Structure formats: structure tokens, C-alpha cells
Amino acid sequence: MISAATHRFQKRDEDNPWFTRFRYLPAPGLGYERGVVRRDPSCVIQVDGVYYVWYTRGAHPCPPVGHERATDTLPSMPWDLTDVWYATSSDGYAWREQGPAVKRGLAGSYDERSIFTPDVLAHDGRYYLVYQVTAAPTWRSTPESIAIAWADSPRGPWHKSSAPVVEPDPSGEVDVRAHPEQATIQGTFDSLRVHDPALLFRDGRFWLYYKGEGIGHSNMDSKWGVAIADDPLGSYEKSPLNPITNSGHEVMVWNYAGGVGALLTRCGPEKNTIQFAADGLNFQAQSTIIAPPQAAGALRIDESQNTAPLAGLSWGLSHVATYSSHGVVQGRDPLGLLANDEPWDYIIRWERHDRRPGFD
């Protein structure tokens, strides 16, 4: 006779190829800067010996003021009134900011208020950026959608889609000025926002993974969905199995062994786990981890190098989120770089740090 805990035990962390630890380093060029928000880095790609990353960036006159006080120039949240910028590096440690890649649209367009949280896919000599967008004005229950842009070079120029490619499910009902949890009719898990997109190519199709937030749900009750297309520019069809996770905040996925690995953080009963889905849809937790990177973007590697479960999670960039509605720093600041606790998000480097053998 054995206890339930003993029955559940299958292998020690040090024997589990899906288990890892992380360490954090500065990312000079993308670090803390008063008055500038840098966050939500994409995955990193290497082109002709140069590393590229895309990220949310905003130069704001003051820290976020909340939805009630936001204006055309005062941001409600750190990701409000932002564009997608990019940076390059020769070694993956020190970065040089290159400028905007995709900017907000003109007044009245679907992306006039903000574009943010990008990810990148290089495929057949072309580059695709997926990112979330908002129109104006900004309120607590303003919907968010996913758009795409393409270019023949990682340096651009980028051509934006004429409309979002994935949009919230048309269910639920809430006053746009009210908190989503004050809904009169609850919607599906992705009825308010679809965001944090990540684009993979597998089985001859394009798989756009995203985080959903629903009308009548807490934003810390987020789950993931996926929409699939034959062409990277769409049209995308949501999977009937959505939501495909019961947990997870920012989306981090990678190809492995014909399936998809995933890093789930912050939200839900299976937060801070690494999971795997052989079919890209039915995820199973493989390990529980501590202190994972927030809004991680990992180095994308060639399929020929992808020979181990965590090969696609070797190193990358993440952000330190500093803002809270109470005006104080929140989240982890693993490098202790915040100046006077002022809320300006910034980007750092993370690395897998298994420390095998010995595992101490």
C-alpha cells in the first residue's frame, strides 16, 4: 500500500527531460529607461548571422493613468498607445534598437489605438508578424483582436493586413466602460479579447495560438485557443476544441517531434508548467517549474536542431512588468534594475539553467 502522493510520483525532476530552471541577465539596449515602455518580446530569429526581436514599445509622458483618465496622449496601461519596434544583436546579449516595424493606423482604423505583443514566423523566405490591436477609445472592456503583417526582409518594409485575422467570439454582453466581470451575459473564454499570438508552421498549415479573455471572466482566468489556416495571411478558423488549455497567460509555443511544446505561466490550475501536445491540440503537463520568464520569446531553431524536448526553449528574452492599478511595482524584478520603483517595463534575457549533472 502506498500513499496517493507516492502513486502520482513518476520521475524526479533531474530525470525529467521536460524539467528546467531559468536564470536572468540584462539585455543592454532594451533595459530600463525612464519614460519608455519595452515589453512583450517576440521569439528571436537569426538571419545572416544577426539576431532579430520585435516588441511592444511606447514613449509615454507619464506612467499609466488607468482607463478612466486615459486620453489621446495619456496611456491607460503600459501597452496602450504603443507600436511594434525591433532590435538586432550580434551575440544575443547586447541589442541595438532599430526603430518601428509596424505602427498604429490612422484615426478610424482597426489598429488606431495600439498595436502590441508581437510574434514572428520566418517561412519560405518571407517574414510574418502577428500582434494584437485595439481601436479607440480605450475602456475596460474594449475588445482586442489579432492582425498580421508580412515582409520580404526582417528589416521591412511591413505590409499590414487590411483587417484583423482573428477576432473575439461574438458572445456575451457587457458595457464597454465596465469591468468585464460585470457582464450581464457571460461569453466564451475568448469573447472579449484574443491576444498574445504565436504563429507556428506544422503539418503544412499555419497554427496561430492565442490567449483568450472572456466577457464575464477575470483576466487571470485566461486560457489558450488556436486558429488554423492554409495561408499565413488567412483565413484562420478557430479549432472546435478551443480552449485547448485550462491555464496560461502569455503564449510561448515551439515545434518538437511533430507536436507542440508550451510554457504556461501565471494563470490557472496548471500555471507554471511545461506541456506537450503531439497533435498540437491536446496538451498534457510534463513538468512543473519555478520562476519562469514572463512573456517569454525563445530563440527559434531549425527543425534539424530540434532533437530534444526543450531545444526550442534554450534562451530568449522576456519582460519585467512593473505596473499595477495601485501605482506600485508588481511582478518579479530578477535583476533589481528598477529605479525608484517607477513603472517602466523593460526587457531582459533568460536562459535555461539545468545545471546537470549534479542538479543542485
Short mmCIF file of C-alpha atoms in Angstrom, two decimals, residues 62-77 80-81 113 137-139:
data_model
loop_
_atom_site.label_atom_id
_atom_site.label_comp_id
_atom_site.label_asym_id
_atom_site.label_seq_id
_atom_site.Cartn_x
_atom_site.Cartn_y
_atom_site.Cartn_z
CA CYS A 62 3.81 59.65 -17.57
CA PRO A 63 3.12 56.22 -16.10
CA PRO A 64 -0.25 54.65 -16.97
CA VAL A 65 -3.22 56.63 -15.63
CA GLY A 66 -5.97 53.98 -15.87
CA HIS A 67 -8.91 53.74 -18.24
CA GLU A 68 -10.96 56.49 -16.61
CA ARG A 69 -8.25 59.13 -17.07
CA ALA A 70 -6.71 58.00 -20.36
CA THR A 71 -6.66 60.45 -23.28
CA ASP A 72 -5.25 60.53 -26.79
CA THR A 73 -1.81 61.06 -25.24
CA LEU A 74 -2.08 59.58 -21.72
CA PRO A 75 -1.90 55.77 -21.66
CA SER A 76 -4.39 53.71 -19.70
CA MET A 77 -2.00 50.76 -19.37
CA ASP A 80 -1.65 51.44 -24.54
CA LEU A 81 -0.53 53.92 -27.23
CA ARG A 113 -5.17 52.99 -30.55
CA PRO A 137 -11.41 54.72 -27.42
CA THR A 138 -9.88 52.52 -24.72
CA TRP A 139 -12.14 51.26 -21.92
#
